[in-house]
Each structure stands twice: as C-alpha cells, then as structure tokens.
XYZ file of C-alpha atoms in Angstrom:
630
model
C 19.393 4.880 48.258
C 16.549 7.731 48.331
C 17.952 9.248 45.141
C 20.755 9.492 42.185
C 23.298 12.067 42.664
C 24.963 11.612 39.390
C 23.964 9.423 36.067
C 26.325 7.016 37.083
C 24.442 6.198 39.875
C 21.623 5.455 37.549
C 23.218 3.447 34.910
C 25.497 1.602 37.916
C 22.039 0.526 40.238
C 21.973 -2.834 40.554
C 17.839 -2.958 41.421
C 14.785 -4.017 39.839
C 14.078 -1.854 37.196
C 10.602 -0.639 37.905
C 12.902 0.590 41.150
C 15.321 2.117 38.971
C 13.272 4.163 37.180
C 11.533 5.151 40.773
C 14.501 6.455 41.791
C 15.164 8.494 38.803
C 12.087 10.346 38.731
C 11.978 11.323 42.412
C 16.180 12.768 41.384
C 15.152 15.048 38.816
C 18.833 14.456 37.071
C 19.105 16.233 33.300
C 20.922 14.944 30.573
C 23.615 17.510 29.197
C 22.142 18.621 25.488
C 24.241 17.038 23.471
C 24.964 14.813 25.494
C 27.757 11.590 24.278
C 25.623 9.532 26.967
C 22.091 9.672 25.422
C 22.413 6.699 24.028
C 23.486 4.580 27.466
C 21.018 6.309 29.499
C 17.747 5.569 26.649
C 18.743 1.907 26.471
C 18.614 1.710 30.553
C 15.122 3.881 30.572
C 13.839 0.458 28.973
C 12.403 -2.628 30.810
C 15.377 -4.832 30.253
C 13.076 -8.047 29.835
C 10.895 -6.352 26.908
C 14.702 -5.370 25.479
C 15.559 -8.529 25.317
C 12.438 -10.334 23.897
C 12.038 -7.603 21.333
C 15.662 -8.347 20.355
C 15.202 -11.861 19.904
C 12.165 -11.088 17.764
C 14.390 -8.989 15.714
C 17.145 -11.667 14.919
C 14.673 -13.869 14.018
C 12.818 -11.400 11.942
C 16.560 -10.524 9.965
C 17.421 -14.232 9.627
C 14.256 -15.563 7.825
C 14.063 -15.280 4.213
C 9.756 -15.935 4.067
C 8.410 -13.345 6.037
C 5.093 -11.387 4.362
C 3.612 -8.356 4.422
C 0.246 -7.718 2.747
C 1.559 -5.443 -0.802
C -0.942 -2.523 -0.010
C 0.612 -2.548 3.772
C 3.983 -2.485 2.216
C 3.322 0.329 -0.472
C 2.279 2.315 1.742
C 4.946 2.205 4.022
C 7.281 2.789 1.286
C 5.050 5.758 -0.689
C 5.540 7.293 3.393
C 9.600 6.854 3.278
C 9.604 8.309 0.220
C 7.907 11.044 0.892
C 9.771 11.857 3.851
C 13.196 11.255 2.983
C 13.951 10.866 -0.613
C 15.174 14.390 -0.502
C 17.973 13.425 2.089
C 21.506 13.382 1.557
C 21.439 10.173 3.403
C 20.041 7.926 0.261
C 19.652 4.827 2.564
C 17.958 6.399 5.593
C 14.506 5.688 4.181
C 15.515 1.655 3.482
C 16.255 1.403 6.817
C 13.602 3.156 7.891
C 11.167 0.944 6.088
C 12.966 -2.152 7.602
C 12.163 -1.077 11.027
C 8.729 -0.506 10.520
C 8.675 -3.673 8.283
C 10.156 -5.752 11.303
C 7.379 -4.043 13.960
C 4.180 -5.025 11.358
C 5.334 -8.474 11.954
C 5.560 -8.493 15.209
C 2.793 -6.649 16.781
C -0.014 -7.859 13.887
C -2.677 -6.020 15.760
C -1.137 -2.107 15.012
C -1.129 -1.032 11.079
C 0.799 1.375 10.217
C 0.000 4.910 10.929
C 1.721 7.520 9.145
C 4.572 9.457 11.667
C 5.749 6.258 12.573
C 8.370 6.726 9.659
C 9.655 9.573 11.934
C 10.158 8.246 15.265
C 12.252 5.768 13.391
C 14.202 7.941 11.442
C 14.806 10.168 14.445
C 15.888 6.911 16.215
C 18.359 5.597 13.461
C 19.696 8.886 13.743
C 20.344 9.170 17.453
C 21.273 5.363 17.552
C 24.349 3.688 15.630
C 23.011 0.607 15.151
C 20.067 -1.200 13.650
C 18.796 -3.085 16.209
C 19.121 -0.768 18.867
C 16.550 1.586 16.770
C 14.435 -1.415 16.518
C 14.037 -1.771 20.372
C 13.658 1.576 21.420
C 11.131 2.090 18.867
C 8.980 -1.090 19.259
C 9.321 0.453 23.567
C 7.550 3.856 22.045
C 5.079 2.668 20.328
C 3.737 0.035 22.588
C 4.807 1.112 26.223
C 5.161 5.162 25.983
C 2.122 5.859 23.743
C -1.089 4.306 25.220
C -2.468 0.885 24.122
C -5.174 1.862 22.274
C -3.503 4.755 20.498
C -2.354 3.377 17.403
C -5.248 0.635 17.199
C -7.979 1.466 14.665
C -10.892 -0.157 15.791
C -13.992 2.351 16.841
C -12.704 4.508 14.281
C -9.509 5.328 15.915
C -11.227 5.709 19.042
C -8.150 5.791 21.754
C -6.289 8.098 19.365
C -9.220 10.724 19.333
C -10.298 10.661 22.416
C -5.928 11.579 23.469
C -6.735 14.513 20.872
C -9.859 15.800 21.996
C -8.094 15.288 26.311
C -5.843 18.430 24.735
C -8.128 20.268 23.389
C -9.960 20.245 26.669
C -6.966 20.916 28.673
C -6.427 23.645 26.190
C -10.009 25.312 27.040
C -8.364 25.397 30.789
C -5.064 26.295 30.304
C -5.503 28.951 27.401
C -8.511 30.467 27.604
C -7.796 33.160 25.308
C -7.005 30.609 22.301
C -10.420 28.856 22.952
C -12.082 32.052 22.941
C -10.355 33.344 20.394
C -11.610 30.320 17.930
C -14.987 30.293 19.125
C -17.578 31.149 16.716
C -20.316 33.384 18.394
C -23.245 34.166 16.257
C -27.325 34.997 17.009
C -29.909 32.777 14.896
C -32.184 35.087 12.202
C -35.210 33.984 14.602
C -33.558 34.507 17.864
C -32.447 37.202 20.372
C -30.098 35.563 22.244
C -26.045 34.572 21.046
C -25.187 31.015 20.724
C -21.761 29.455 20.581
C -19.817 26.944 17.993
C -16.556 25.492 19.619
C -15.925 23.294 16.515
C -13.358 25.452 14.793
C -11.466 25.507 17.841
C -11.629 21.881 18.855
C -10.920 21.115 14.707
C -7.803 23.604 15.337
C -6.781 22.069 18.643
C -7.325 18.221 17.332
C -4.995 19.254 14.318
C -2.340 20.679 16.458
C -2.207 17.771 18.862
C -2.337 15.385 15.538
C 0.488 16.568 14.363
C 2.775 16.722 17.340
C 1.319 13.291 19.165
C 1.903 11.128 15.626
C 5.195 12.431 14.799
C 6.534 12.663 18.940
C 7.527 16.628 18.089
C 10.043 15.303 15.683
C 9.035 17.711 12.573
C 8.299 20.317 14.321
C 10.960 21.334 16.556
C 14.894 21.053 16.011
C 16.452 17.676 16.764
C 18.220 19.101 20.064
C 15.044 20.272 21.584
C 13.517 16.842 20.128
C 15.768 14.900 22.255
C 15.200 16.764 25.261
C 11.792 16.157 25.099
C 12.202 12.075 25.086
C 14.273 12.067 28.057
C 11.637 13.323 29.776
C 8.989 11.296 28.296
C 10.861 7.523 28.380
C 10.915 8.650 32.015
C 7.461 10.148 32.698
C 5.830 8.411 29.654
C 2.959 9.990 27.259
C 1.405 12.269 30.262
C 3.805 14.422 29.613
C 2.564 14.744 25.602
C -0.036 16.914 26.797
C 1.811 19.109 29.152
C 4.524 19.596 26.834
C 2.244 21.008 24.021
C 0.514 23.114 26.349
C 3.251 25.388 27.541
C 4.291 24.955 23.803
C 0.771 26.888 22.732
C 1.186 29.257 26.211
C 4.263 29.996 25.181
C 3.096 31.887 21.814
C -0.327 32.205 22.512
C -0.407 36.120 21.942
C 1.643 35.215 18.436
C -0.762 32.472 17.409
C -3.628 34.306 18.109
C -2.130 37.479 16.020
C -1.849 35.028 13.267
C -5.711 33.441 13.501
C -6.648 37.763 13.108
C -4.553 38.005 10.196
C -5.522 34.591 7.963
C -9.018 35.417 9.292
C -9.259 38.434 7.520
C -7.658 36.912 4.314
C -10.116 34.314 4.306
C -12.990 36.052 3.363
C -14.838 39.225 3.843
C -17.776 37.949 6.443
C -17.179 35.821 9.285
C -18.380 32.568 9.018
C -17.663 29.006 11.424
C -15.677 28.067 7.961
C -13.545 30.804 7.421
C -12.020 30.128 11.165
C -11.821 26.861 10.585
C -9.457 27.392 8.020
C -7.455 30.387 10.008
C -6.974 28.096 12.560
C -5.754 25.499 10.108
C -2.912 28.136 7.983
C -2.167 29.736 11.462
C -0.991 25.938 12.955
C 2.301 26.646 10.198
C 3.206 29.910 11.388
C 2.626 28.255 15.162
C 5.366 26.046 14.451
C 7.226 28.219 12.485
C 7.620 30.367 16.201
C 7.636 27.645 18.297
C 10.451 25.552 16.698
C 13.607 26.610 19.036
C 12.101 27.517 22.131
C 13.274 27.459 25.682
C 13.601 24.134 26.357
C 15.478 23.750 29.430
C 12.953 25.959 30.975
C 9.671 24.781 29.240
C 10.444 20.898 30.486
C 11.511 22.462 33.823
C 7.671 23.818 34.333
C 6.901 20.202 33.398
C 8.368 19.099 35.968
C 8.681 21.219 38.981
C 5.401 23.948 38.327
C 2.212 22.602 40.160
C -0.398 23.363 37.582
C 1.689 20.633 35.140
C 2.801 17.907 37.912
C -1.246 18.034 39.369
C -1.862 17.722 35.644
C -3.650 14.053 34.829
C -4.947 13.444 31.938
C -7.252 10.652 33.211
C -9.558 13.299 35.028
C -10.529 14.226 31.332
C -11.345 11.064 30.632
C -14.954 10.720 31.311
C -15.400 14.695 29.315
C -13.482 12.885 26.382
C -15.914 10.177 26.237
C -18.235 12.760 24.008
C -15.860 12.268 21.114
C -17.420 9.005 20.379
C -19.946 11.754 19.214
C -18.236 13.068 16.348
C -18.754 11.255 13.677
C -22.634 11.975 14.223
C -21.434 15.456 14.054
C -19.641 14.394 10.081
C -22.939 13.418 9.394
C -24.946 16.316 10.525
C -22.476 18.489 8.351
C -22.649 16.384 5.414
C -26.060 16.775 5.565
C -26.411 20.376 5.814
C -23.508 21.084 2.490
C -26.166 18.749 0.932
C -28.974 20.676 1.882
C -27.007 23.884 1.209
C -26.362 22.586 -2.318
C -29.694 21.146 -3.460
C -30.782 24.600 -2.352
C -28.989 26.287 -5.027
C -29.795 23.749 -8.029
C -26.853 21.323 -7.445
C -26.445 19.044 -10.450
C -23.995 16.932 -11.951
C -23.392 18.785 -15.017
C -22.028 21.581 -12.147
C -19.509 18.840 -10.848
C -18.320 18.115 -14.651
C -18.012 22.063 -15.091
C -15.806 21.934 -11.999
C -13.765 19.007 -12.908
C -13.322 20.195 -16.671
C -11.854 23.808 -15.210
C -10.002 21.979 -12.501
C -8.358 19.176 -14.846
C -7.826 22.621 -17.897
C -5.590 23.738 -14.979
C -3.202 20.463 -14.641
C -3.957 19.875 -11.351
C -3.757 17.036 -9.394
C -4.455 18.197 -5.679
C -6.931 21.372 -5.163
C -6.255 24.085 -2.739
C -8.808 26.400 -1.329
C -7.540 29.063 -4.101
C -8.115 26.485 -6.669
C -10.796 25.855 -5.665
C -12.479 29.228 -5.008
C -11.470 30.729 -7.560
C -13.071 27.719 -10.378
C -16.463 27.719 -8.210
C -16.617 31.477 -9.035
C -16.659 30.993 -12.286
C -18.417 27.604 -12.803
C -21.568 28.197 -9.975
C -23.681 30.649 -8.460
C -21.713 29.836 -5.386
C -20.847 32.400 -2.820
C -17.600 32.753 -0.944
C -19.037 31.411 2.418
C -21.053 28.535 0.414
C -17.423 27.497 -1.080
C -15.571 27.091 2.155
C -18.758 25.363 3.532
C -18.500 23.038 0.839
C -14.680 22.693 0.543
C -14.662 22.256 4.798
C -17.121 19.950 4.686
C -14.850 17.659 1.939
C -11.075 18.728 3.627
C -12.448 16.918 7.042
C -8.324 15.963 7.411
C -7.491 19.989 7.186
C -4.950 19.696 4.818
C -6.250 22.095 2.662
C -5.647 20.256 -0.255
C -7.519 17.450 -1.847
C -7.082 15.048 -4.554
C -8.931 15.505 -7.550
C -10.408 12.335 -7.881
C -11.152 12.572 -4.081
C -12.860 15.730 -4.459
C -14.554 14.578 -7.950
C -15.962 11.396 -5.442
C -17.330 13.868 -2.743
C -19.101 16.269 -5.104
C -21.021 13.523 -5.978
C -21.824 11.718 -3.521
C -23.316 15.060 -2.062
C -25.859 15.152 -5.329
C -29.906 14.770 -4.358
C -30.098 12.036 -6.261
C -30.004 8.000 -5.795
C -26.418 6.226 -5.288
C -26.048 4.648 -8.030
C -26.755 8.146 -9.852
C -24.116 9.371 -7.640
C -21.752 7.205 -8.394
C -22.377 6.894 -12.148
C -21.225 10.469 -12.027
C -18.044 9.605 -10.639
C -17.292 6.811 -12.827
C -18.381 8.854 -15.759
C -15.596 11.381 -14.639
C -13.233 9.077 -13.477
C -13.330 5.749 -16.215
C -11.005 3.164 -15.499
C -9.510 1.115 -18.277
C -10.195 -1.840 -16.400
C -11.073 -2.347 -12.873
C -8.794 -4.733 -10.609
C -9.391 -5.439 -7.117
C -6.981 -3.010 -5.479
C -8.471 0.056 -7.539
C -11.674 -0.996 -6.663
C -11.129 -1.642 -3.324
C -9.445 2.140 -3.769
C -12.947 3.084 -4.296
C -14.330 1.481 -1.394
C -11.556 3.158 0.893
C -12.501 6.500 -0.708
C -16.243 6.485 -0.340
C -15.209 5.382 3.827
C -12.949 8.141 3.884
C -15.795 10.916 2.788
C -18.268 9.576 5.675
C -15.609 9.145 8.381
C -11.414 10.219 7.709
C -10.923 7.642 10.672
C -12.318 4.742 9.582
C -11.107 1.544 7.912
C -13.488 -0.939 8.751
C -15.559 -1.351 5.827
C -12.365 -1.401 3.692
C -10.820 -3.777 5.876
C -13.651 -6.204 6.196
C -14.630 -5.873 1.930
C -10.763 -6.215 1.192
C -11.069 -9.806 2.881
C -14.350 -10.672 1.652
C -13.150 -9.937 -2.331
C -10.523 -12.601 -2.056
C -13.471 -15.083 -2.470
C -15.463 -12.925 -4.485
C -13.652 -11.249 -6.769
C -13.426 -14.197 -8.918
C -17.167 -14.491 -9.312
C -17.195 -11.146 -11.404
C -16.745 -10.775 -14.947
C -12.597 -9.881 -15.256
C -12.309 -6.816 -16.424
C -15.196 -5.671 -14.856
C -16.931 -3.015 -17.536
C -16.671 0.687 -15.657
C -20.649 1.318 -16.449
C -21.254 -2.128 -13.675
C -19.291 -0.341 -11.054
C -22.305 1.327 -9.492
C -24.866 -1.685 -9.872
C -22.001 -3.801 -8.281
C -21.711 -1.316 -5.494
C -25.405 -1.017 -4.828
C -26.856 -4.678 -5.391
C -24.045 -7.288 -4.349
C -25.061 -8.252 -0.526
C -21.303 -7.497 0.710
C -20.965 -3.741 -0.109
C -24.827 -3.693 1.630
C -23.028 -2.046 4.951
C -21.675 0.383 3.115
C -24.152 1.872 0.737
C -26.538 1.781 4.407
C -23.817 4.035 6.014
C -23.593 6.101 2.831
C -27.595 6.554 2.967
C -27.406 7.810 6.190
C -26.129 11.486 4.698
C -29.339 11.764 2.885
C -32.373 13.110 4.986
C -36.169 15.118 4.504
C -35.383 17.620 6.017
C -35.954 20.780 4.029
C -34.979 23.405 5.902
C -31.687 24.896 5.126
C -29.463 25.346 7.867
C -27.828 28.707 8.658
C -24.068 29.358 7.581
C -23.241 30.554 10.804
C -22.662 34.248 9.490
C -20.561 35.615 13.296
C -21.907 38.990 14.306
C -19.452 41.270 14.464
C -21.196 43.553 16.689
C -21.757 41.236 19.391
C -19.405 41.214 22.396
C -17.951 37.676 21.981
C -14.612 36.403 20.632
C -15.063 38.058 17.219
C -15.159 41.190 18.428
C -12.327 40.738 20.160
C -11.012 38.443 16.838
C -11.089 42.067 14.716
C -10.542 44.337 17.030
C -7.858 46.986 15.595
C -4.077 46.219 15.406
C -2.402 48.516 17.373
C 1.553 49.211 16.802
C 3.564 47.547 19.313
C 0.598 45.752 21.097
C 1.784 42.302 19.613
C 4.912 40.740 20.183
C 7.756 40.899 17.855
C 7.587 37.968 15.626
C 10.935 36.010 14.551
C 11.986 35.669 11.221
C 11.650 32.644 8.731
C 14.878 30.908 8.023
C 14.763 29.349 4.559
C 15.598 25.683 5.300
C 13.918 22.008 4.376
C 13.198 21.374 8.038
C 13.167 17.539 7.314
C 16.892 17.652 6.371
C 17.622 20.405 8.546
C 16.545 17.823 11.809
C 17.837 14.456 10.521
C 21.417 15.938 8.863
C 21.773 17.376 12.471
C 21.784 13.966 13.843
C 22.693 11.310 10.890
C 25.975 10.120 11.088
C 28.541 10.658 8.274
C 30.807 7.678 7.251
C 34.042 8.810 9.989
C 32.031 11.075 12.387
C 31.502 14.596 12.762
C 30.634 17.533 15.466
C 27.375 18.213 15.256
C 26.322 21.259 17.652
C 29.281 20.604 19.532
C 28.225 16.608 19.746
C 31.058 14.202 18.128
C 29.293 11.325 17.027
C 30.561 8.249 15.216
C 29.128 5.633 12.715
C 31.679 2.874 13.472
C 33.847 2.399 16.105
C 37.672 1.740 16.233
C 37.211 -1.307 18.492
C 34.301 -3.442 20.016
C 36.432 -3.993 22.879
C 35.896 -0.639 24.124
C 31.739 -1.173 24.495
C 30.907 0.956 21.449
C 28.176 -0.218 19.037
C 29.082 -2.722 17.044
C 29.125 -2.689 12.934
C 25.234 -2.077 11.593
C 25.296 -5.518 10.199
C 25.723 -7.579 13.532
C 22.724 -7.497 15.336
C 24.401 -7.469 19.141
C 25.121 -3.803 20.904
C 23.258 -2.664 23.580
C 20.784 -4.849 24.449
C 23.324 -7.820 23.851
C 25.553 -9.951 25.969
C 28.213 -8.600 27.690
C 31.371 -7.139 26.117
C 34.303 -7.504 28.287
C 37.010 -4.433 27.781
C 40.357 -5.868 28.300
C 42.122 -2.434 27.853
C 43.798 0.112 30.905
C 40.951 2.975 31.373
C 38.546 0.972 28.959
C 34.858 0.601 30.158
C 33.017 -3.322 30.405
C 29.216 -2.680 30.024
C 26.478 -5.249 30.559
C 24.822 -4.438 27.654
C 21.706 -6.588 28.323
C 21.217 -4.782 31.602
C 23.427 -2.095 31.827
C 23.975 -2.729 35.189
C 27.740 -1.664 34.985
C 28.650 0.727 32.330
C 32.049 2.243 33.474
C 34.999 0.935 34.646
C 38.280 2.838 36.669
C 36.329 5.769 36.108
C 38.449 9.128 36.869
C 35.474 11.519 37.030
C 32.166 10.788 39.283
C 29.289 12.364 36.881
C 28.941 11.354 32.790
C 30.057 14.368 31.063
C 31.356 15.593 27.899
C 35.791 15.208 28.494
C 37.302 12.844 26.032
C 38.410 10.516 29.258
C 34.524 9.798 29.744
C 33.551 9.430 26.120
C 31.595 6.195 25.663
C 31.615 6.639 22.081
C-alpha cells in the first residue's frame, strides 16, 4: 500500500505502527471537524506499546491506596485547577483534572509540574469519555509530542527557552515587519551613529510562543480549531508548534502591529525600550482576541502543502538558539542598571515603605502598571520612563501585575546597601507571626525568582537540605533572625553569592534608551500617522469567559448533546457495541478486545485498533448515524 484512501484504511492497517503512521503522513487524509471519529483515529496516532504500558501504570496508580505526592507539589496543582476551572458549570472537571496530573507526577518523577498542563488535560477529558483514555493520550503529549527536555527544569528551563527563542527567530524571517516593528532604534548622547535593541521584540515573541507552546493553543483559540490543530500535530509532532504560530502571527500581522502603535502611544509620552516592551505585552490580548476563529482548514493546509512551512526545520535554528543560554546574564545586566538608575536618584528604604504604605492604603494585593505609576508619582521623584524601567525590570514574567509582597521583596533587594540591610527591609515590611519552613522556603523561592523567573534550583536543593536543618533552629524562628539566617548559615551561601552578583562599581548610569523619533528606523515607521482605511477592519469583541466558552463546547452533559453539530455522549447504551465504557472501569480504548455480538455492530481491538468496523455499509468514516461509533 503507497497510501490511505479513506480513514478506514488507516484504522484497518494491520502494519507496524511506525509504518502506519508513514503511510498517513505521505496521504494527507483530514479529519471531518466535528468529527464522531476523533476519538478512534487519536488513540491509533499512539505507539500502541507506550498505550499499553502507560495503561498498566494507570491501574496500578488507581488501585493503590499509599501513593505520595510532596504537599507543595500537590497545592500547587490544585491552586492551578482552581484557578482554571472553578468557574465551570462542570464542578468535577477540575478533580479529575488534578487526578490526571496527579497520576503523571508519579510516574514520570523527573517532570514537575508546569502550569498549562491543567489544560491539555482538561481539553482531553473533554474530547475523551473516559478517564483513562485522557490519561494515555496525555502522558503521549507530554513526553513523545513535546520535546524531551521541554518540560525539564534543569539549566533554568533550558530546552523550554531555547523552543521559545527557535520562534522568535523564525519570526525575524518570516515577519519581518513585526520584528521591525518592535525593534528599539535609538543613537547614544556620545555617538553619531543608530544602534539597535531587539529585546522588546524577542520579550514579545518569547511571551507569545509561552503562551501558546504551554497551553497546546487550547486558551486561545475555540475548541474546534483546537482539535484541528492536534490532528495535525499527533501526526507531524511539535515541528509543527512553530509553523502553526507563524501563519497564526502572518495572518494578523498588519492588526497586531496596529495594536503595538496604539498601546505604544498610551504608554507614555517618549519612546523608550520599556514602553514597547509593555505594548508588545497588552497588544499579545488583542492578538488573540483576532486570531481566535481563524481559517483553519486553510492555515493547517499551508502547513502542510506550502514549501516555505514543509522546508521549515526547526533544528537549523538550533545552533542560533544556543545564545539563549545568554539571557540570564542579560537579567543581570538589567538588574544592575534599575539599581544604578535608582541609587542615582537617592533610592532609600524609607521610599520603598512610602510605596508600600500607598500601595497597601489602596487594598491591593497584586500591582498593575497603573497602580503602580500612578503611587511612584506621588511617593518619588520618579519619572514616567524611570517607572516602567523599574516596574520592567521586576515584571520579568510580563504579566503586568505583581504581588505585593513580591514587589515589596524586589524593591529591596535593588537598595545600595548590604543584604542583610536589604532584607531587613523586607522583613520589616513583611513580619511574619512565626516563620515555618514552607514560608521560609517561600522566601527562598522568591528571592530565586527576582534573579532568574526560570529557575528552581536553589529552592529545590535548600528545600531538601532544611529537612535536616530546620530542626537545628530555634522554632519559631524570631522575624528580626531571618536576615542573619539568610546571610551566615553555610547552606543559603549559594544563594546570597548569586544575589551579590546584581551589585557592581560601576558608576556610570546607563542610558534609558530614549528612541529617536526622527531617525529612519522602526519608530518612525511605529508613529507614523493613521490614515483612514489604511488598516484592516478589526472584528468585534464578543463578551464571553473563553475558559467556559472552549471546555462547555466539548464537556459532555449527563445524556449527550449536539455540540456544533457534534452528538457526543457521556455513557453509552451498551459496551457491546465498542463504545467507552463507564468512567469508573479503567478498560476502553487501549483495553482488550470487545467482541460485538450484534447484526451491523462494530468489534474493535481496542489495544491495537487494528480492526475497528465490522459489515461496514459505507467505505470512508463519516458523520450518518449507520457509521456512528459513538
């Protein structure tokens, strides 16, 4: 056989797999959207030895009564549910959802858990009937689609960056006018000629791929065009991440690039390396905003079929990508210069409490860049491009928002003083009652998270090395000792080095990067006038909670309903047919076979899935009631 004609060719070959999925690639075949097949087709996309192994993991995993998580591991996890679907109709989505990600922790010991895992399995438990089915094609995700090293934290998330910063260089290529249009071009007081700064367009691009790449599209776009996208990538795997969100940005790249004009003028009233930072940042919502129905049956056909995607590798950027080992040097170096740029204008502690006192008058728990503005103004002799240097240099995860005590921690760690001045501060603004070992180790993690976002090792390593220690200290230990702990006991050493490494002698303040606007660069260009019509229309905001928007779409109710034309059921009228079976068994898919003993009725291996249908009427899978699986 050179090729499939029909799906039932696929799910009926009898060969090795790695020559099943061959075949399907070089036959180009596309799954109806909906499609009542999905289901049959994802199960047989999946080695059918991993299937089975990961099952067995999985019964053992739901029959044993001792299994452990650490507690922080397991708050966290549920903190993320939460979040993400207490708002559902669907009250038990999130249990289940924390099950499956419970279940994985144990099994592969070596990945933590990285928030937008809770929505790949959500997505799956909604596409999938049955437990254990979820399980396996999510455990096939995150350790065969996405790379090996992608969800691994060592090097400070090291494989993860480097997939980031492989976009944003394929976005320099591919879209020229977004890179150009989020490069900083400025000229030096004591120099004629311009000079460039990509970094608010490789922060942009980094945050765009972030968001996509953890989540696998699944909050961005709506759950049709979701599943269109996976079955391309279970068959092409995670090259096709990149070249999906790159005809994603070419798509609206004159919209998004309307919207970095627009926030950039909001921002503030000269043009600084900041202030595009953070109209790159609030134009990534109104990017998605655009981009969440698009043409999807002819975006993934470009994937396929249009040369400048299928020569598209990712592994000839991998030796360019290497530089990102680079960045946290680059943390550093701006750390530095805010501290510089502070000391420079009589930073002082009594400046932080003034800030604090206004911030905590206001009731706030997370600051925004308006907060946050607007209480420097009146607190410090602060201009507006000195405040989004300082609040850029703290925000290093873009969110635009920062916790208090986060931001209380920052401010003082960028004081020119000693650390244990530093961090008296802190304390002094933050006083615990008493200190246990998870709030300080809370500390620990926070101090990490100001000199590099993607780092856990120091926490990691001082989490295990205060099991033996922790009983050596006096219990409670008195608030005014936290800083002498932190700078004389020989364990925290590491850390209080890597702190130091912020401060420096060098006195010369560095430049704010004020963009002339004069200069024919990108800015220019950036602030050029508006003219009517020269822009493409832009598409109204629907007023929806895009979380329950995507997963209603999909969930099952308790007897079934059509859902975009797609009849889907939570339990089946009889296992003797091959449906799933009920939620609480742990057999369907990837389970022995079930034998149909009915006239018409299908028998599918549903280890294998070698044969699916049985006296079969039609010769393709489509959507007639006679050829319903489910």
């Amino acid at each position: 056989m050179t090729n499939f004609i029909s799906w039932n060719d696929f799910i009926n070959f009898s060969g090795s797999y790695h020559e099943k999925l061959h075949l399907l690639k070089s036959s180009q075949l596309v799954l109806t959207n909906p499609s009542s097949f999905r289901q049959i087709v994802w199960v047989g996309l999946i080695d059918p030895t991993f299937a089975s192994l990961v099952l067995n993991e999985y019964k053992i995993f739901k029959s044993r009564q001792d299994l452990q998580i650490p507690e922080k591991t397991l708050e966290q996890i549920h903190l993320s549910c939460v979040g993400s679907f207490g708002s559902l109709k669907d009250k038990t989505l999130g249990k289940r959802v924390e099950k499956i990600l419970f279940y994985f922790l144990l099994k592969r010991k070596d990945i933590p858990f990285t928030s937008g895992m809770q929505y790949i399995a959500g997505f799956l438990l909604g596409v999938f009937c049955n437990e254990a089915d979820a399980f396996v094609m999510f455990c096939h995700f995150i350790e065969n689609i996405y790379p090996s090293n992608f969800w691994i934290q060592a090097e400070s998330k090291l494989g993860f960056r480097i997939e980031l910063q492989i976009f944003a260089m394929s976005v320099e290529r591919f879209c020229p006018k977004i890179a150009k249009a989020l490069t900083a071009v400025f000229k030096p007081r004591d120099k004629n000629e311009r000079q460039f700064d990509y970094a608010p367009f490789e922060i942009v691009m980094m945050k765009i791929a972030e968001k996509w790449y953890l989540k696998c599209f699944t909050q961005s776009f709506a759950p049709n065009v979701v599943m269109r996208m996976w079955d391309i990538i279970l068959i092409y795997g995670f090259e096709c991440f990149p070249k999906i969100a790159l005809l994603i940005l070419s798509e609206y790249e004159s919209e998004f690039i309307h919207a970095i004009k627009l926030e950039t003028r909001k921002v503030s009233k000269e043009i600084s390396v900041d202030s595009l930072i953070i109209s790159g940042i609030r134009s990534i919502k109104k990017l998605f905003e655009l981009s969440k129905y698009p043409k999807i049956e002819n975006l993934l056909s470009k994937v396929l079929k249009k040369p400048i995607f299928t020569q598209f590798k990712r592994e000839d950027y991998f030796s360019d990508s290497e530089r990102v080992q680079k960045k946290n040097s680059y943390r550093l170096i701006r750390l530095r210069q805010t501290r510089n740029i502070l000391q420079s204008l009589g930073f002082t502690g009594e400046i932080i409490k003034k800030i604090y006192t206004d911030l905590d008058s206001q009731g706030l728990d997370f600051v925004n860049l308006s907060n946050f503005s607007s209480t420097c103004l009146r607190c410090t002799n602060w201009n507006q491009n000195t405040i989004l240097n300082v609040f850029n240099s703290i925000d290093e995860n873009r969110n635009e928002s920062i916790q208090i005590n986060f931001l209380g921690l920052s401010l003082s760690l960028l004081l020119h003083t000693d650390i244990e001045q530093r961090l008296s501060i802190y304390v002094d603004l933050f006083p615990p009652q008493e200190l246990t070992k998870i709030e300080f180790l809370s500390i620990i993690s926070r101090i990490e998270e100001f000199l590099d976002p993607y780092s856990e090792t120091f926490s990691k390593d001082l989490e295990n090395s205060l099991n033996d220690t922790w009983i050596e200290f006096s219990n409670p230990v008195l608030t005014i000792s936290i800083p002498q702990l932190l700078t004389t006991i020989p364990i925290f050493r590491p850390l209080i080095e890597y702190l130091k490494t912020i401060d420096t002698n060098n006195e010369t303040i560095p430049e704010l990067r004020i963009a002339d606007i004069g200069l024919n660069g990108s800015y220019s260009n950036i602030h050029s006038p508006l003219y009517q019509g020269s822009e493409k229309s832009e598409i109204n905001d629907e007023d929806m909670d895009d979380l329950e928007k995507k997963l209603n779409e999909i969930c099952r109710s308790e007897d079934g309903e059509v859902v975009e034309k797609e009849f889907v059921m939570n339990k089946v009228v009889s296992k003797s047919e091959g449906s799933s079976m009920n939620e609480n068994e742990i057999s369907t898919k990837f389970a022995n076979m079930i034998q149909g003993n009915r006239e018409n009725k299908f028998s599918v291996d549903l280890s294998y899935m070698d044969k699916v249908l049985k006296d079969r009427n039609c010769g393709r899978l489509c959507t007639n009631n006679a050829c319903k699986l489910f």
